[in-house]
Amino acid sequence: MGSERIAIFDTTLRDGEQSPGCSMNLDEKLLMARQLEALGVDVIEAGFPVASEDDFAAVQAVARECRKPAIAALCRALPKDIERAWQAVSGAARPRIHTFLATSDIHLEYKLQKTREEALAMIREGVRTAKGFTPDVEFSAEDATRSDWDFLVEVFTAAIEEGATVLNVPDTVGYTVPDEYGRLIRHLKDKVPGIDGVTISVHCHNDLGLAVANSLAAVAAGARQVECTVNGIGERAGNAALEEVVMALSVRRDALPYETGIHREAITRASQTLANITGVQVQPNKAIVGRNAFAHESGIHQHGMLSHRSTYEIMTPESVGANRTSLVLGKHSGRHALGKRFEELGYPLDKPALEKAYKLFTKLSDQKKEIFDEDLLTIVRDGLTQVPEAFKLRAVQATAGTAMFATALVTLAGEGGEATETAMGDGPVNAVFAAVDKLTGLKGKLVDFRVHSITGGADAVGEVFVQVEFGGVVQGGKGASTDIVEASARAYLNASNRVLFVRRSAGTTAAGPAGRQEVM
């Protein structure tokens, strides 16, 4: 008899995006959604449509674009929220409405100012309304792990009676521990009438570092859907990491005899794509996708690895797509070969995009002896940006030394043609940023600056991520080059172009973080 299947519900685009510094525009959400579809997730929670016009547009676009997974829209148990959610996902091949209401006494008293009876009435009405739009309705009891267990039985009984097909038991604040969570799932299975006919889902936060452990305990107790995010991003300390849940189920099938539909070899690609979109890199020792996850420095470990890999590796880098492939292409290679490799990496390019990528590729191949897949991913993510560029970098030159002030000369191309400015700073990068400000007319304040090498060697491509404050609004930017000053200029200009795009779209762009709602 085959193993039972665990559905993977990915909320990277909703809960993950609520993580500070991880906001994405529509094109970036679509890029990530395509990666999630290629990864094989069962459900993509694409956003919170009522939160803003941008969220609504993103959910609607993902629903149109991704046809294999179910597309879920989150909404409070309020008629206007539910109707807006349905408008966003109605074009999906498999639409799901995901509605929620807090059920813990602390939330009922201090956040909602509702009695338990009023909450039950809202839940019934909310699920009934959602069911009128689509047969696939998920109900979540926010802060379930701090709720009264007997009241949860009433809540989920009411949700089932009104037509919910998935019941989510969130550990909203990362409060529970594995044994307790498992007992709660078993209690609900024993006490809620009709629960065998629906799917029990779990959504765990990582405040105590137990999100993955709690999720697995719930699976062992009877949950059949796990809600998680790529790289574990999310509110506060994040959510259960998709890659950790999936690989735990894969490696330990002796203890956890369940399977998923995830294409494990696509895990690293999805992780890298998200890190490049958000600029939030995973820690080196992060399980599964950290750069040290398969690194061995100890002499004893190295000896064991040389004897047999299984001595110190319980899975292979190749099993999660982490093998480093050298691409034997150079500046004389043709567009067809380059396009084929991009397609293999999960980025099929149309003719105009391939032409632009080819120009960037030939420029890079003049600078580097070896081209790696990571270099190509940088081209397709950073070089083929979807954000309209009010200004384009034409040239940058900086000088610095111990006995002189740093100076920079920057040339940008804009609507009025090319212009050049010089500026001084306390370092070459600072001087470049000051020159860019002069040319764009913006005044940015650097909040965060990070750089890392994408590939090895002295000619490695360096990738720079910045967070820049423009008039109280923080915008991220990224850029890559074999020259770190140029990469810094590209990252800062990318942030400047983003804020200009947002300002020009202000008529249709909703408010920033203040308009977001922290849920589940």
Short mmCIF file of C-alpha atoms in Angstrom, two decimals:
data_model
loop_
_atom_site.label_atom_id
_atom_site.label_comp_id
_atom_site.label_asym_id
_atom_site.label_seq_id
_atom_site.Cartn_x
_atom_site.Cartn_y
_atom_site.Cartn_z
CA MET A 1 0.00 0.00 0.00
CA GLY A 2 1.38 3.43 -0.97
CA SER A 3 2.21 6.19 1.47
CA GLU A 4 -0.33 8.84 2.33
CA ARG A 5 0.17 12.17 0.58
CA ILE A 6 0.76 15.44 2.39
CA ALA A 7 -0.40 18.55 0.54
CA ILE A 8 2.10 21.42 0.54
CA PHE A 9 0.40 24.80 0.88
CA ASP A 10 2.89 27.56 0.10
CA THR A 11 2.29 30.98 1.63
CA THR A 12 5.55 32.64 0.56
CA LEU A 13 3.63 35.24 -1.45
CA ARG A 14 1.31 36.06 1.45
CA ASP A 15 2.69 35.37 4.93
CA GLY A 16 6.26 35.33 3.65
CA GLU A 17 5.89 38.70 1.95
CA GLN A 18 4.70 40.22 5.22
CA SER A 19 8.21 39.71 6.58
CA PRO A 20 10.04 43.07 6.86
CA GLY A 21 12.11 43.75 3.76
CA CYS A 22 10.49 40.95 1.76
CA SER A 23 7.82 42.88 -0.14
CA MET A 24 7.52 42.05 -3.85
CA ASN A 25 6.01 43.86 -6.79
CA LEU A 26 3.63 42.16 -9.20
CA ASP A 27 6.29 40.95 -11.65
CA GLU A 28 8.40 39.55 -8.82
CA LYS A 29 5.38 37.73 -7.40
CA LEU A 30 4.69 36.21 -10.81
CA LEU A 31 8.32 35.12 -11.12
CA MET A 32 8.19 33.46 -7.70
CA ALA A 33 4.78 31.92 -8.42
CA ARG A 34 6.19 30.26 -11.55
CA GLN A 35 9.01 28.81 -9.46
CA LEU A 36 6.49 27.48 -6.92
CA GLU A 37 4.47 25.87 -9.69
CA ALA A 38 7.64 24.27 -11.09
CA LEU A 39 8.46 23.11 -7.56
CA GLY A 40 5.16 21.23 -7.48
CA VAL A 41 3.37 22.85 -4.54
CA ASP A 42 -0.29 21.89 -4.21
CA VAL A 43 -1.57 25.33 -3.20
CA ILE A 44 -0.17 28.82 -3.71
CA GLU A 45 -1.58 31.39 -1.31
CA ALA A 46 -1.08 34.40 -3.56
CA GLY A 47 -2.02 37.23 -1.20
CA PHE A 48 -4.61 39.14 0.81
CA PRO A 49 -6.71 40.86 -1.90
CA VAL A 50 -8.61 43.27 0.35
CA ALA A 51 -5.38 44.66 1.83
CA SER A 52 -4.48 46.77 -1.21
CA GLU A 53 -5.01 47.21 -4.93
CA ASP A 54 -1.50 45.86 -5.49
CA ASP A 55 -2.29 42.68 -3.55
CA PHE A 56 -5.52 42.24 -5.48
CA ALA A 57 -3.76 42.65 -8.84
CA ALA A 58 -1.02 40.20 -7.84
CA VAL A 59 -3.48 37.49 -6.73
CA GLN A 60 -5.48 37.97 -9.92
CA ALA A 61 -2.34 37.70 -12.06
CA VAL A 62 -1.08 34.56 -10.29
CA ALA A 63 -4.54 32.99 -10.65
CA ARG A 64 -4.42 33.56 -14.40
CA GLU A 65 -0.79 32.48 -14.83
CA CYS A 66 -0.43 29.33 -12.71
CA ARG A 67 -2.88 26.64 -13.77
CA LYS A 68 -1.62 23.51 -11.97
CA PRO A 69 -1.81 24.36 -8.24
CA ALA A 70 -4.85 25.64 -6.41
CA ILE A 71 -4.65 29.41 -5.94
CA ALA A 72 -5.83 30.65 -2.55
CA ALA A 73 -6.77 34.16 -1.48
CA LEU A 74 -6.80 35.02 2.20
CA CYS A 75 -9.68 36.98 3.70
CA ARG A 76 -11.18 37.75 7.06
CA ALA A 77 -14.58 36.23 7.82
CA LEU A 78 -16.28 39.37 6.54
CA PRO A 79 -18.53 39.53 3.46
CA LYS A 80 -16.57 42.37 1.78
CA ASP A 81 -13.26 40.53 2.28
CA ILE A 82 -14.67 37.27 0.94
CA GLU A 83 -16.23 38.91 -2.11
CA ARG A 84 -12.95 40.67 -2.89
CA ALA A 85 -11.04 37.40 -2.50
CA TRP A 86 -13.37 35.69 -4.93
CA GLN A 87 -13.00 38.47 -7.48
CA ALA A 88 -9.22 37.95 -7.31
CA VAL A 89 -9.15 34.13 -7.68
CA SER A 90 -12.24 33.55 -9.83
CA GLY A 91 -10.04 33.21 -12.92
CA ALA A 92 -7.97 30.39 -11.42
CA ALA A 93 -8.20 26.85 -12.72
CA ARG A 94 -8.57 25.72 -9.09
CA PRO A 95 -9.70 28.67 -6.92
CA ARG A 96 -9.72 28.50 -3.12
CA ILE A 97 -11.08 31.01 -0.63
CA HIS A 98 -9.18 30.95 2.66
CA THR A 99 -11.11 32.74 5.38
CA PHE A 100 -10.14 33.14 9.02
CA LEU A 101 -11.17 34.45 12.41
CA ALA A 102 -9.29 34.53 15.71
CA THR A 103 -10.58 32.11 18.34
CA SER A 104 -8.34 32.57 21.39
CA ASP A 105 -9.85 34.46 24.31
CA ILE A 106 -6.97 36.96 24.25
CA HIS A 107 -7.67 37.80 20.59
CA LEU A 108 -11.43 37.83 21.04
CA GLU A 109 -11.21 40.25 23.97
CA TYR A 110 -8.40 42.59 22.98
CA LYS A 111 -8.37 42.51 19.17
CA LEU A 112 -11.90 41.72 18.04
CA GLN A 113 -13.95 42.75 21.10
CA LYS A 114 -16.24 39.78 20.37
CA THR A 115 -17.80 37.08 22.50
CA ARG A 116 -17.41 33.44 21.62
CA GLU A 117 -21.02 33.36 20.46
CA GLU A 118 -20.47 36.34 18.16
CA ALA A 119 -17.35 34.72 16.77
CA LEU A 120 -19.22 31.49 16.01
CA ALA A 121 -21.91 33.46 14.16
CA MET A 122 -19.24 35.26 12.10
CA ILE A 123 -17.54 31.96 11.25
CA ARG A 124 -20.79 30.41 10.08
CA GLU A 125 -21.66 33.40 7.93
CA GLY A 126 -18.14 33.68 6.54
CA VAL A 127 -17.78 30.04 5.51
CA ARG A 128 -21.35 30.02 4.11
CA THR A 129 -20.61 33.11 2.02
CA ALA A 130 -17.36 31.67 0.71
CA LYS A 131 -19.06 28.37 -0.13
CA GLY A 132 -21.48 30.31 -2.29
CA PHE A 133 -18.56 31.26 -4.56
CA THR A 134 -16.46 28.08 -4.71
CA PRO A 135 -16.59 24.51 -3.39
CA ASP A 136 -12.98 24.77 -2.12
CA VAL A 137 -13.13 26.69 1.18
CA GLU A 138 -10.50 26.69 3.89
CA PHE A 139 -11.23 28.02 7.37
CA SER A 140 -8.50 28.99 9.83
CA ALA A 141 -8.93 29.50 13.57
CA GLU A 142 -6.29 32.18 14.16
CA ASP A 143 -4.24 31.64 17.33
CA ALA A 144 -5.68 28.14 17.62
CA THR A 145 -2.90 26.88 19.89
CA ARG A 146 -3.83 29.43 22.57
CA SER A 147 -7.56 28.79 22.17
CA ASP A 148 -9.75 26.72 24.46
CA TRP A 149 -9.79 23.21 23.00
CA ASP A 150 -13.50 22.64 23.59
CA PHE A 151 -14.30 25.97 21.93
CA LEU A 152 -12.16 24.92 18.96
CA VAL A 153 -14.32 21.82 18.64
CA GLU A 154 -17.39 24.09 18.40
CA VAL A 155 -15.64 26.35 15.89
CA PHE A 156 -14.55 23.58 13.53
CA THR A 157 -17.89 21.79 13.85
CA ALA A 158 -19.63 24.98 12.70
CA ALA A 159 -17.16 25.43 9.83
CA ILE A 160 -17.75 21.88 8.59
CA GLU A 161 -21.52 22.29 8.83
CA GLU A 162 -21.30 25.39 6.62
CA GLY A 163 -19.21 23.61 3.99
CA ALA A 164 -15.51 24.09 4.79
CA THR A 165 -13.33 21.50 3.08
CA VAL A 166 -10.04 22.36 4.83
CA LEU A 167 -9.63 23.20 8.52
CA ASN A 168 -6.45 25.02 9.50
CA VAL A 169 -5.10 24.89 13.06
CA PRO A 170 -2.51 27.71 13.13
CA ASP A 171 0.20 28.15 15.73
CA THR A 172 0.03 31.86 15.01
CA VAL A 173 2.60 33.05 17.53
CA GLY A 174 4.86 29.99 17.60
CA TYR A 175 3.72 29.08 21.10
CA THR A 176 3.10 25.34 21.06
CA VAL A 177 5.52 22.40 21.37
CA PRO A 178 5.41 19.18 19.32
CA ASP A 179 3.82 16.84 21.86
CA GLU A 180 1.13 19.37 22.78
CA TYR A 181 0.38 20.18 19.15
CA GLY A 182 0.06 16.51 18.27
CA ARG A 183 -2.38 16.03 21.16
CA LEU A 184 -4.45 18.99 19.95
CA ILE A 185 -4.74 17.53 16.43
CA ARG A 186 -5.76 14.14 17.86
CA HIS A 187 -8.30 15.84 20.17
CA LEU A 188 -9.92 17.57 17.21
CA LYS A 189 -9.97 14.34 15.19
CA ASP A 190 -11.70 12.57 18.07
CA LYS A 191 -14.21 15.29 18.96
CA VAL A 192 -15.23 17.17 15.79
CA PRO A 193 -18.14 15.48 13.94
CA GLY A 194 -17.43 15.01 10.23
CA ILE A 195 -13.73 15.88 10.46
CA ASP A 196 -12.75 12.68 8.66
CA GLY A 197 -14.35 14.13 5.54
CA VAL A 198 -12.16 17.25 5.44
CA THR A 199 -8.43 18.00 5.36
CA ILE A 200 -6.70 19.12 8.55
CA SER A 201 -4.06 21.75 7.85
CA VAL A 202 -1.33 23.23 10.04
CA HIS A 203 0.39 26.62 9.86
CA CYS A 204 3.28 27.03 12.28
CA HIS A 205 5.41 30.05 13.14
CA ASN A 206 8.98 29.75 14.31
CA ASP A 207 9.15 32.02 17.38
CA LEU A 208 10.63 29.21 19.49
CA GLY A 209 12.42 27.53 16.58
CA LEU A 210 9.86 24.70 16.55
CA ALA A 211 7.82 25.41 13.39
CA VAL A 212 9.08 22.42 11.41
CA ALA A 213 9.06 20.07 14.41
CA ASN A 214 5.51 21.11 15.28
CA SER A 215 4.37 20.66 11.67
CA LEU A 216 5.80 17.14 11.54
CA ALA A 217 4.21 16.26 14.89
CA ALA A 218 0.86 17.40 13.50
CA VAL A 219 1.35 15.28 10.38
CA ALA A 220 2.05 12.24 12.56
CA ALA A 221 -1.17 13.02 14.47
CA GLY A 222 -3.33 13.22 11.34
CA ALA A 223 -2.83 16.57 9.59
CA ARG A 224 -2.63 16.19 5.82
CA GLN A 225 -1.75 19.72 4.68
CA VAL A 226 1.29 21.71 5.81
CA GLU A 227 1.42 25.47 5.28
CA CYS A 228 4.97 26.72 4.86
CA THR A 229 7.25 29.15 3.03
CA VAL A 230 10.42 28.92 0.96
CA ASN A 231 13.45 29.68 3.14
CA GLY A 232 11.08 29.86 6.13
CA ILE A 233 10.39 33.59 5.64
CA GLY A 234 7.40 35.16 7.36
CA GLU A 235 6.22 37.29 10.25
CA ARG A 236 8.72 37.76 13.11
CA ALA A 237 10.90 34.62 13.23
CA GLY A 238 9.25 33.20 10.12
CA ASN A 239 7.21 30.16 9.18
CA ALA A 240 7.91 26.47 8.82
CA ALA A 241 10.47 26.15 6.02
CA LEU A 242 9.09 24.28 3.02
CA GLU A 243 12.44 22.72 2.16
CA GLU A 244 12.93 21.38 5.69
CA VAL A 245 9.45 19.88 5.92
CA VAL A 246 9.73 18.25 2.50
CA MET A 247 13.21 16.82 3.01
CA ALA A 248 12.39 15.55 6.51
CA LEU A 249 9.48 13.62 5.00
CA SER A 250 11.73 12.38 2.20
CA VAL A 251 14.79 11.36 4.22
CA ARG A 252 12.90 9.88 7.18
CA ARG A 253 10.17 7.93 5.44
CA ASP A 254 10.88 5.12 7.89
CA ALA A 255 9.60 7.29 10.73
CA LEU A 256 7.24 9.49 8.68
CA PRO A 257 5.71 7.29 5.94
CA TYR A 258 4.25 10.12 3.87
CA GLU A 259 4.99 11.60 0.48
CA THR A 260 4.58 14.98 -1.20
CA GLY A 261 4.31 16.11 -4.80
CA ILE A 262 7.35 18.37 -4.51
CA HIS A 263 10.07 18.11 -7.17
CA ARG A 264 12.95 18.11 -4.72
CA GLU A 265 15.60 18.88 -7.32
CA ALA A 266 13.93 22.31 -7.79
CA ILE A 267 14.27 23.30 -4.12
CA THR A 268 17.59 25.15 -4.40
CA ARG A 269 16.45 27.08 -7.45
CA ALA A 270 13.30 28.24 -5.65
CA SER A 271 15.37 29.25 -2.62
CA GLN A 272 17.82 31.24 -4.70
CA THR A 273 15.07 32.92 -6.69
CA LEU A 274 13.38 34.13 -3.52
CA ALA A 275 16.66 35.37 -2.03
CA ASN A 276 17.42 37.31 -5.19
CA ILE A 277 13.94 38.85 -5.37
CA THR A 278 13.83 39.96 -1.74
CA GLY A 279 17.52 40.54 -1.10
CA VAL A 280 17.20 38.45 2.07
CA GLN A 281 19.87 35.76 1.96
CA VAL A 282 19.62 32.54 3.94
CA GLN A 283 22.12 32.00 6.75
CA PRO A 284 25.15 29.90 5.71
CA ASN A 285 24.26 27.05 8.08
CA LYS A 286 20.58 27.00 7.10
CA ALA A 287 19.33 23.43 6.70
CA ILE A 288 18.97 22.17 3.11
CA VAL A 289 19.63 25.44 1.25
CA GLY A 290 22.41 27.21 3.20
CA ARG A 291 25.74 27.36 1.39
CA ASN A 292 27.34 25.28 4.18
CA ALA A 293 24.59 22.64 4.19
CA PHE A 294 26.82 20.26 2.24
CA ALA A 295 30.23 21.68 3.20
CA HIS A 296 32.71 19.62 5.24
CA GLU A 297 35.77 21.23 6.85
CA SER A 298 36.69 18.87 9.67
CA GLY A 299 39.49 16.47 8.74
CA ILE A 300 37.59 13.57 10.25
CA HIS A 301 34.48 14.49 8.27
CA GLN A 302 36.47 14.89 5.06
CA HIS A 303 38.10 11.50 5.53
CA GLY A 304 34.70 9.91 6.06
CA MET A 305 33.26 11.65 3.00
CA LEU A 306 36.12 10.42 0.83
CA SER A 307 35.47 6.88 2.05
CA HIS A 308 31.70 7.03 1.60
CA ARG A 309 29.42 10.07 1.31
CA SER A 310 26.78 8.58 3.59
CA THR A 311 29.14 8.82 6.58
CA TYR A 312 28.33 12.51 6.95
CA GLU A 313 25.59 13.25 4.40
CA ILE A 314 22.03 12.01 4.89
CA MET A 315 21.07 13.42 1.48
CA THR A 316 23.01 14.55 -1.55
CA PRO A 317 23.32 18.12 -2.85
CA GLU A 318 21.96 16.83 -6.16
CA SER A 319 18.77 15.63 -4.48
CA VAL A 320 17.77 19.26 -3.80
CA GLY A 321 19.26 20.71 -6.97
CA ALA A 322 22.34 22.11 -5.24
CA ASN A 323 24.92 20.60 -7.59
CA ARG A 324 27.11 23.29 -9.12
CA THR A 325 27.15 22.93 -12.89
CA SER A 326 29.83 24.63 -14.98
CA LEU A 327 28.37 25.87 -18.24
CA VAL A 328 30.72 25.35 -21.16
CA LEU A 329 29.67 28.45 -23.07
CA GLY A 330 31.67 31.45 -24.12
CA LYS A 331 31.25 34.67 -26.05
CA HIS A 332 31.24 32.74 -29.33
CA SER A 333 28.36 30.51 -28.26
CA GLY A 334 25.07 31.04 -30.02
CA ARG A 335 21.73 32.30 -28.80
CA HIS A 336 20.14 28.89 -29.26
CA ALA A 337 22.50 27.18 -26.79
CA LEU A 338 22.06 30.00 -24.30
CA GLY A 339 18.28 29.93 -24.62
CA LYS A 340 18.26 26.16 -24.13
CA ARG A 341 20.24 26.46 -20.90
CA PHE A 342 17.94 29.17 -19.56
CA GLU A 343 15.00 26.88 -20.33
CA GLU A 344 16.66 24.02 -18.43
CA LEU A 345 17.11 26.39 -15.46
CA GLY A 346 13.39 27.13 -15.48
CA TYR A 347 13.47 30.46 -17.33
CA PRO A 348 12.12 30.09 -20.88
CA LEU A 349 12.80 33.43 -22.59
CA ASP A 350 10.93 34.97 -25.51
CA LYS A 351 12.94 36.41 -28.39
CA PRO A 352 13.34 40.00 -27.06
CA ALA A 353 14.31 38.76 -23.57
CA LEU A 354 16.78 36.24 -25.02
CA GLU A 355 18.36 38.94 -27.15
CA LYS A 356 18.86 41.15 -24.08
CA ALA A 357 20.17 38.20 -22.06
CA TYR A 358 22.60 37.32 -24.85
CA LYS A 359 24.08 40.82 -24.84
CA LEU A 360 24.56 40.66 -21.07
CA PHE A 361 26.02 37.16 -21.41
CA THR A 362 28.61 38.18 -24.00
CA LYS A 363 29.59 41.17 -21.86
CA LEU A 364 30.05 38.89 -18.84
CA SER A 365 32.00 36.30 -20.82
CA ASP A 366 34.52 39.01 -21.72
CA GLN A 367 35.13 39.49 -17.99
CA LYS A 368 35.01 35.88 -16.70
CA LYS A 369 36.90 32.75 -17.70
CA GLU A 370 34.14 30.42 -16.52
CA ILE A 371 30.39 30.99 -16.67
CA PHE A 372 28.35 29.15 -14.05
CA ASP A 373 24.61 28.60 -13.83
CA GLU A 374 24.58 31.07 -10.95
CA ASP A 375 25.91 33.73 -13.34
CA LEU A 376 23.08 33.03 -15.76
CA LEU A 377 20.51 33.21 -12.96
CA THR A 378 21.91 36.61 -12.04
CA ILE A 379 21.51 37.77 -15.64
CA VAL A 380 17.91 36.65 -15.85
CA ARG A 381 16.93 38.00 -12.42
CA ASP A 382 18.86 41.26 -12.28
CA GLY A 383 19.66 42.09 -15.89
CA LEU A 384 16.16 41.43 -17.20
CA THR A 385 14.43 43.51 -14.54
CA GLN A 386 10.71 44.03 -14.95
CA VAL A 387 10.67 47.36 -13.12
CA PRO A 388 10.51 50.23 -15.65
CA GLU A 389 13.84 52.04 -15.66
CA ALA A 390 13.49 55.81 -15.53
CA PHE A 391 17.29 55.91 -15.47
CA LYS A 392 19.85 53.50 -16.89
CA LEU A 393 23.48 53.26 -15.85
CA ARG A 394 25.83 54.15 -18.67
CA ALA A 395 29.14 54.59 -16.87
CA VAL A 396 30.58 54.69 -13.38
CA GLN A 397 34.08 55.53 -12.22
CA ALA A 398 35.32 55.96 -8.65
CA THR A 399 38.63 56.71 -7.00
CA ALA A 400 39.68 56.38 -3.37
CA GLY A 401 42.74 56.10 -1.23
CA THR A 402 44.14 56.66 2.24
CA ALA A 403 45.39 60.17 1.40
CA MET A 404 42.40 61.49 -0.53
CA PHE A 405 38.63 61.85 -0.46
CA ALA A 406 36.69 59.32 -2.50
CA THR A 407 35.21 60.74 -5.69
CA ALA A 408 32.84 59.27 -8.24
CA LEU A 409 31.71 60.10 -11.76
CA VAL A 410 28.39 58.59 -12.85
CA THR A 411 26.60 58.83 -16.20
CA LEU A 412 22.90 57.94 -16.41
CA ALA A 413 20.53 57.87 -19.37
CA GLY A 414 17.02 59.17 -18.84
CA GLU A 415 14.12 60.59 -20.83
CA GLY A 416 16.09 63.76 -21.51
CA GLY A 417 19.20 61.95 -22.72
CA GLU A 418 22.46 61.24 -20.93
CA ALA A 419 23.80 63.28 -18.03
CA THR A 420 26.93 63.05 -15.90
CA GLU A 421 27.56 64.14 -12.32
CA THR A 422 30.46 63.90 -9.91
CA ALA A 423 30.31 63.66 -6.12
CA MET A 424 32.52 63.09 -3.10
CA GLY A 425 31.94 60.69 -0.21
CA ASP A 426 33.57 58.88 2.67
CA GLY A 427 34.22 55.95 0.35
CA PRO A 428 33.85 55.10 -3.35
CA VAL A 429 30.44 53.48 -2.94
CA ASN A 430 29.12 56.40 -0.87
CA ALA A 431 30.39 58.82 -3.53
CA VAL A 432 28.65 56.84 -6.27
CA PHE A 433 25.36 56.94 -4.36
CA ALA A 434 25.67 60.72 -3.92
CA ALA A 435 26.25 61.16 -7.67
CA VAL A 436 23.20 59.00 -8.47
CA ASP A 437 21.07 61.16 -6.14
CA LYS A 438 22.16 64.28 -8.01
CA LEU A 439 21.13 62.76 -11.32
CA THR A 440 17.78 61.31 -10.21
CA GLY A 441 16.74 64.24 -8.03
CA LEU A 442 16.06 61.85 -5.14
CA LYS A 443 17.61 61.92 -1.69
CA GLY A 444 18.27 58.44 -0.38
CA LYS A 445 19.47 57.31 3.02
CA LEU A 446 21.22 53.94 3.04
CA VAL A 447 19.61 51.60 5.58
CA ASP A 448 21.30 48.30 4.70
CA PHE A 449 24.12 47.24 2.38
CA ARG A 450 25.14 43.64 1.75
CA VAL A 451 27.40 42.02 -0.79
CA HIS A 452 28.17 38.42 -1.54
CA SER A 453 29.98 36.44 -4.21
CA ILE A 454 27.73 34.36 -6.42
CA THR A 455 30.48 32.22 -7.92
CA GLY A 456 34.04 31.35 -7.03
CA GLY A 457 37.35 32.69 -8.26
CA ALA A 458 38.99 36.09 -8.52
CA ASP A 459 36.66 37.00 -11.39
CA ALA A 460 33.50 36.06 -9.47
CA VAL A 461 30.31 38.01 -9.95
CA GLY A 462 29.47 40.03 -6.86
CA GLU A 463 25.85 40.72 -5.99
CA VAL A 464 24.90 43.78 -3.93
CA PHE A 465 21.64 44.21 -2.04
CA VAL A 466 20.63 47.57 -0.58
CA GLN A 467 17.77 48.96 1.44
CA VAL A 468 17.38 52.70 0.90
CA GLU A 469 15.01 55.14 2.61
CA PHE A 470 13.45 57.75 0.35
CA GLY A 471 11.26 60.23 2.21
CA GLY A 472 10.24 57.74 4.89
CA VAL A 473 9.69 54.83 2.45
CA VAL A 474 12.26 52.02 2.41
CA GLN A 475 12.88 50.44 -0.98
CA GLY A 476 15.13 47.52 -1.81
CA GLY A 477 17.48 47.24 -4.77
CA LYS A 478 19.94 44.76 -6.19
CA GLY A 479 22.69 44.73 -8.77
CA ALA A 480 25.44 42.44 -9.96
CA SER A 481 28.80 42.81 -11.68
CA THR A 482 32.35 41.52 -11.52
CA ASP A 483 33.17 45.07 -10.31
CA ILE A 484 31.77 45.69 -6.83
CA VAL A 485 31.51 49.48 -7.28
CA GLU A 486 29.47 48.97 -10.47
CA ALA A 487 27.31 46.37 -8.70
CA SER A 488 26.71 48.88 -5.89
CA ALA A 489 25.73 51.59 -8.38
CA ARG A 490 23.32 49.22 -10.11
CA ALA A 491 21.73 48.18 -6.80
CA TYR A 492 21.27 51.78 -5.64
CA LEU A 493 19.89 52.83 -9.02
CA ASN A 494 17.56 49.83 -8.97
CA ALA A 495 16.14 51.05 -5.64
CA SER A 496 15.82 54.59 -7.06
CA ASN A 497 13.96 53.34 -10.14
CA ARG A 498 11.66 51.31 -7.94
CA VAL A 499 10.65 54.26 -5.79
CA LEU A 500 10.14 56.40 -8.90
CA PHE A 501 7.92 53.69 -10.36
CA VAL A 502 5.88 53.51 -7.15
CA ARG A 503 5.46 57.29 -7.06
CA ARG A 504 4.36 57.40 -10.69
CA SER A 505 1.85 54.64 -10.00
CA ALA A 506 0.61 56.33 -6.83
CA GLY A 507 -2.88 56.66 -8.26
CA THR A 508 -3.29 52.88 -8.21
CA THR A 509 -0.79 51.89 -5.55
CA ALA A 510 -2.07 51.33 -2.05
CA ALA A 511 -0.43 52.43 1.16
CA GLY A 512 2.69 50.65 2.36
CA PRO A 513 3.25 48.60 5.51
CA ALA A 514 0.63 50.48 7.51
CA GLY A 515 -2.05 48.96 5.30
CA ARG A 516 -0.89 45.39 5.91
CA GLN A 517 -2.50 43.11 8.42
CA GLU A 518 -0.64 40.52 10.40
CA VAL A 519 -2.60 37.28 10.40
CA MET A 520 -2.15 33.68 11.36
#
